[in-house]
XYZ file of C-alpha atoms in Angstrom:
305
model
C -34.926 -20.820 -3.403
C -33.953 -20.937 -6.917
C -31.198 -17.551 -7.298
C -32.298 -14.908 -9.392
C -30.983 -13.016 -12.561
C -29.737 -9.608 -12.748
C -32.175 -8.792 -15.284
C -35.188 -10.405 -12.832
C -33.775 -8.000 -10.335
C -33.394 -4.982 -12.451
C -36.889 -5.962 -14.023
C -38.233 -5.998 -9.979
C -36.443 -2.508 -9.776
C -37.988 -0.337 -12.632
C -41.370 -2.151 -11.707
C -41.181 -0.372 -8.352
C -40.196 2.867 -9.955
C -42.818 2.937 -12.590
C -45.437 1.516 -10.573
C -46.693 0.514 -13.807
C -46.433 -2.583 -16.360
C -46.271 -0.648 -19.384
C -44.033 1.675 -18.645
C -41.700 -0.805 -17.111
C -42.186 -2.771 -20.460
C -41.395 0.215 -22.289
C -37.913 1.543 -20.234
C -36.856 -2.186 -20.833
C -37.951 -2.681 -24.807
C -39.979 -5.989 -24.146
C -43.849 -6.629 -24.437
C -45.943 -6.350 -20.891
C -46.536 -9.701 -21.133
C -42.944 -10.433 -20.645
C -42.830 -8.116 -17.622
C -45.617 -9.667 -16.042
C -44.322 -13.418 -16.772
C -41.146 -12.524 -15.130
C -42.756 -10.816 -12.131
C -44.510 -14.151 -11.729
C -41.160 -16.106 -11.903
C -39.388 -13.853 -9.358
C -42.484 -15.061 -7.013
C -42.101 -18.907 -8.311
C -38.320 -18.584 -7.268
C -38.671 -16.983 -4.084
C -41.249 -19.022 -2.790
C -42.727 -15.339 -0.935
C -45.767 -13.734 -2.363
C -44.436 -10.268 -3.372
C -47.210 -8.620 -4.564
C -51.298 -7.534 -3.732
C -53.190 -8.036 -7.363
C -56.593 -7.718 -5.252
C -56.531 -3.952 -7.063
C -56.386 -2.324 -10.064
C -52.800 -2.176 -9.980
C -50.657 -4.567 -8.827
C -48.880 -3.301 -5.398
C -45.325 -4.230 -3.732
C -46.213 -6.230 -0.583
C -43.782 -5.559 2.850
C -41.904 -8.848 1.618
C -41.772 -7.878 -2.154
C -40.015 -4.387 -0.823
C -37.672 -6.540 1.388
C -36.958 -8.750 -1.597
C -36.406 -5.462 -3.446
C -33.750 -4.511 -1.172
C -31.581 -7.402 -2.338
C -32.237 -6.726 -5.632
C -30.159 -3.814 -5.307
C -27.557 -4.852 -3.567
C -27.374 -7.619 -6.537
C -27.482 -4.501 -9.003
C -25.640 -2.414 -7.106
C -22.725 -5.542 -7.073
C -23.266 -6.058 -10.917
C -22.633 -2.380 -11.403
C -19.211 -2.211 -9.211
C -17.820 -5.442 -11.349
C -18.688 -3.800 -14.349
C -16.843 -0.792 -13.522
C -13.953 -3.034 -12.493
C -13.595 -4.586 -15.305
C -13.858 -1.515 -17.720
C -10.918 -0.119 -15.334
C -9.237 -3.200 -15.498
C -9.215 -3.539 -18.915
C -7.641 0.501 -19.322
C -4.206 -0.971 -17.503
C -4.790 -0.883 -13.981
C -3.807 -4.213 -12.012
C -5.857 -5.781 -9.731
C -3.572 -5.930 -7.397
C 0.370 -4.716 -6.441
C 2.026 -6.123 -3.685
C 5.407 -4.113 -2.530
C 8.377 -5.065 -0.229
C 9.871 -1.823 0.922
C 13.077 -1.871 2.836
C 12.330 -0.816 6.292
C 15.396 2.101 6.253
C 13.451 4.084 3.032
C 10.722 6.480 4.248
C 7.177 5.678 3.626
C 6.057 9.319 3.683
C 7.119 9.362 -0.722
C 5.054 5.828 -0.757
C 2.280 6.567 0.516
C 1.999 10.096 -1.452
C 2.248 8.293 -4.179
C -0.300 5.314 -3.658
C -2.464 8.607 -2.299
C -1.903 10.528 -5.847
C -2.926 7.137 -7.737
C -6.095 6.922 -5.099
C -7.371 10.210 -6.850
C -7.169 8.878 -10.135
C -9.679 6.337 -9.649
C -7.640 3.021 -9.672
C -8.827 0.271 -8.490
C -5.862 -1.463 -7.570
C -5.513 -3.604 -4.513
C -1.839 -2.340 -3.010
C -0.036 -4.388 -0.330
C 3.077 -2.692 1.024
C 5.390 -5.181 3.620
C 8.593 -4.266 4.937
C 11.761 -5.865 5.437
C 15.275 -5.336 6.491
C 18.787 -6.017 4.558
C 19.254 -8.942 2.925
C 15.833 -10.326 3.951
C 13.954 -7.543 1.227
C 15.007 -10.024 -1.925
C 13.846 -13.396 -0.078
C 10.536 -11.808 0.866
C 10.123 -10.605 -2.536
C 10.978 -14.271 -4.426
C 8.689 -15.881 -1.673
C 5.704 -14.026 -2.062
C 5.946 -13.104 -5.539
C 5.201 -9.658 -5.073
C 5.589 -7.110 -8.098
C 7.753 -4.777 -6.882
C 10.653 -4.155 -4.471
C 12.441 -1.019 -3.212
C 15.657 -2.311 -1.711
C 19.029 -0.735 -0.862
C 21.080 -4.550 -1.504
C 21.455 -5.627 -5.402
C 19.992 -8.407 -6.061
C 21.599 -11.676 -5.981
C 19.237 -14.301 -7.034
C 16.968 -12.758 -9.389
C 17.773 -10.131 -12.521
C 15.824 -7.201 -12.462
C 15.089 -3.962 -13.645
C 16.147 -1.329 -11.684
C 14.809 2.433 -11.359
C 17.116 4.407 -8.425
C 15.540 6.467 -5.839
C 15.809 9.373 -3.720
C 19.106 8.261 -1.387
C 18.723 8.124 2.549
C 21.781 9.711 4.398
C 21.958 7.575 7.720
C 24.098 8.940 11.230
C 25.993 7.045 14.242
C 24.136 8.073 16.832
C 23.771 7.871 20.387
C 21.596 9.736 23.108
C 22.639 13.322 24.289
C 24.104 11.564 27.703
C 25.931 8.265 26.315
C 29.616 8.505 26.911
C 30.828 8.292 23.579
C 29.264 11.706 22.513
C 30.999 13.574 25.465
C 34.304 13.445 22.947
C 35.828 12.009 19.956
C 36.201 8.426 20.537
C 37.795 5.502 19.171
C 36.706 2.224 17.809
C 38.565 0.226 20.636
C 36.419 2.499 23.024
C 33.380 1.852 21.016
C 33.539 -1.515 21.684
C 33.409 -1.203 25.064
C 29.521 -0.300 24.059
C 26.519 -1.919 22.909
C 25.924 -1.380 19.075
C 22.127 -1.349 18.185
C 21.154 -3.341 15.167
C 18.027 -3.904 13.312
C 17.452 -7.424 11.775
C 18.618 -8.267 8.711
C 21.334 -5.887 9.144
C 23.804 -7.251 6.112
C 27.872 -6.578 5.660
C 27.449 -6.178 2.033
C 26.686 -2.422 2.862
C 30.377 -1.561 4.123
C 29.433 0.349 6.986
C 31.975 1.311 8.791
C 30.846 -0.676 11.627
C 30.509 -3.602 10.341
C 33.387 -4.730 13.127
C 30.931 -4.078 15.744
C 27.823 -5.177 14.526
C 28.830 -9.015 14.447
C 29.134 -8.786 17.992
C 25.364 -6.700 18.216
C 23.557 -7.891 21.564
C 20.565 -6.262 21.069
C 19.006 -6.631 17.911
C 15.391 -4.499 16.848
C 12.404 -5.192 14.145
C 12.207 -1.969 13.030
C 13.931 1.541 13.326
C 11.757 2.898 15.239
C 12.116 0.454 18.046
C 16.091 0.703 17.626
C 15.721 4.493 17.920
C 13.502 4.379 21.059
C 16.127 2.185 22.296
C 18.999 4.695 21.313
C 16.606 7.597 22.944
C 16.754 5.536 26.423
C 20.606 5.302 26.187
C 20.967 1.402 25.811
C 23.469 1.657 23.118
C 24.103 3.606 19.812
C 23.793 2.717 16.183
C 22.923 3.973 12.482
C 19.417 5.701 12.143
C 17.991 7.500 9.024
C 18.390 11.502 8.774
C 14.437 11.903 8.168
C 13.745 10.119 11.446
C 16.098 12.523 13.640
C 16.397 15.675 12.343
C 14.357 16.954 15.545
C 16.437 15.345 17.880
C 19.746 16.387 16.272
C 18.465 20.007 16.170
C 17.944 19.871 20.019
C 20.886 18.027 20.556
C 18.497 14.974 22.343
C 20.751 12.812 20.145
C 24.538 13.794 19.077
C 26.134 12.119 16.044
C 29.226 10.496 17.500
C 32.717 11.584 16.782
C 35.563 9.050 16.172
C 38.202 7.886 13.402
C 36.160 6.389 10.831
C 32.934 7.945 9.194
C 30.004 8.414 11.513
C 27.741 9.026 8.009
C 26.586 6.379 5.815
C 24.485 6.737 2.572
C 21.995 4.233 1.450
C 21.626 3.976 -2.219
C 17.615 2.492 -2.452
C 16.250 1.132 -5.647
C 13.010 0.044 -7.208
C 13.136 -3.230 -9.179
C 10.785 -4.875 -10.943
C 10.543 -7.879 -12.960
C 12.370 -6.986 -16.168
C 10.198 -9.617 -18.245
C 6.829 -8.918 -16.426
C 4.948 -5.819 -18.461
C 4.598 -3.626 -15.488
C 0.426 -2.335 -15.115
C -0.660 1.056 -14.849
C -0.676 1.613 -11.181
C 3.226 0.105 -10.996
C 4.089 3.002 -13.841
C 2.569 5.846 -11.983
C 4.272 4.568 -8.738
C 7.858 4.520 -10.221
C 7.144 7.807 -12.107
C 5.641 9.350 -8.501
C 8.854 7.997 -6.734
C 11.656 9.075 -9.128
C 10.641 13.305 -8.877
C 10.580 12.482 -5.195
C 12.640 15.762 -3.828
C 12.980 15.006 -0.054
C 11.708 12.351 2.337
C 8.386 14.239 3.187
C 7.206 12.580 -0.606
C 6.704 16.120 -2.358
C 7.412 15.761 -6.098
C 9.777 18.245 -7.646
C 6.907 19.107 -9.892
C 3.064 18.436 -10.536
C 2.754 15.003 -11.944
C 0.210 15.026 -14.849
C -1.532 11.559 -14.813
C 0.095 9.293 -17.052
C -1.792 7.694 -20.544
């Protein structure tokens, strides 16, 4: 089978609409004889009869209606890469890939992606997370456009937008010993510290004496905190992810002489020479009014032009 046109297939369309060769010829500004010459091709190509002639009109056989039904699909396919392209060509990227650092809530990332949803972009988005000092590595190997990270960079110079900061408590289950009474680092020793991978001294946490000694190392904070929950050790976990369990005292920030709170300073960098799209701008300008980590905007966020 020889493929056919979009026009053949658009011609095969209004034919079955109209029912009728000169109105077809009409809706389409060519002479019947072109409609009919092209009816006879789409047959030629197929190999399939399509049509009955025996009549006074000519009639859509069961295959010419099955035929028909790719035809649309084939318009229907034209149609959606047209559109593409005419959205393309307004800003939007085709697609954004994002490396998020696994201690920065999603809930102000996905609002935003959500908010950009609604304004029709067609923008592929790809969000990966990482830990630490692995965020920048991830982001040179895969080349991805963005990166929110709460390291500066080392290799690469970027451009740098900072975001809403993530206060971040020593914790340890309700029962552990060391939140019976204020402790002391040679005491806290005597304890398993729970670290997630990637964890990097470059922070200057205040356990960074403990941590090189970490046994028990997790992919994600949410595994370390299930871990912390059980009462295998205690270590650092983001306020958004345990304000519950502080409130009904299911976990207890632990008391001892040096600082049991740590701040994380995130930012979004981007390739300073790389002329960011339009889906990247109304991501940065979602996540900068960002208020809280429940991703409500301080304000209404008029669609940028």
């Amino acid at each position: 089978m020889i493929p056919l046109s979009i026009e053949e297939a658009k011609t095969l369309d209004l034919f079955y609409k109209h029912k009728n060769i000169a109105k077809t010829a009409t809706t389409m500004k060519k002479a019947n004889s072109a409609i009919v010459y092209t009816l006879q091709s789409i047959e030629q190509k197929t190999g399939i009869k399509l049509f009955d002639r025996t009549g006074y009109r000519t009639e859509f056989l069961p295959a010419g209606e099955r035929v028909l039904e790719g035809c649309r699909k084939l318009l229907s396919a034209s149609n959606d890469l047209e559109s593409l392209c005419e959205e393309l060509n307004l800003g939007w990227e085709s697609d954004l890939q994002i490396i998020v650092e696994g201690v920065v809530p999603l809930a102000p990332i996905i609002h935003g992606i959500k908010t950009i949803s609604e304004q029709k972009s067609p923008t592929r988005i790809h969000i990966q997370a990482g830990f630490m000092g692995e965020v920048e590595e991830t982001f040179l190997k895969s080349g991805a456009h963005l990166m929110i990270s709460v390291l500066q960079p080392e290799k690469t110079a970027l451009s740098s937008v900072p975001l809403l900061k993530v206060p971040a408590f020593l914790v340890a289950t309700k029962n552990h010993p060391l939140t019976k009474s204020k402790t002391t680092s040679k005491i806290m020793k005597e304890y398993p510290i729970l670290t997630v991978r990637g964890s990097s001294p470059k922070l200057n946490m205040s356990t960074n004496i403990f941590e090189g000694e970490s046994r028990f190392q997790f992919n994600d904070f949410h595994s370390k905190k299930i871990a912390i929950m059980s009462g295998l050790g205690y270590g650092w976990l983001p306020q958004y992810m345990i304000e519950e369990e502080l409130k009904n005292q299911n976990l207890k920030i632990i008391q001892w002489d040096k600082s049991n709170k740590h701040i994380f300073h995130p930012h979004l960098y981007h390739r300073g020479e790389v002329r960011l799209g339009r889906t990247s701008k109304l991501l940065i300008h979602y996540l900068t009014k960002i208020k809280s980590a429940t991703g409500l905007p301080k304000s209404h966020l008029s669609p940028l032009r």
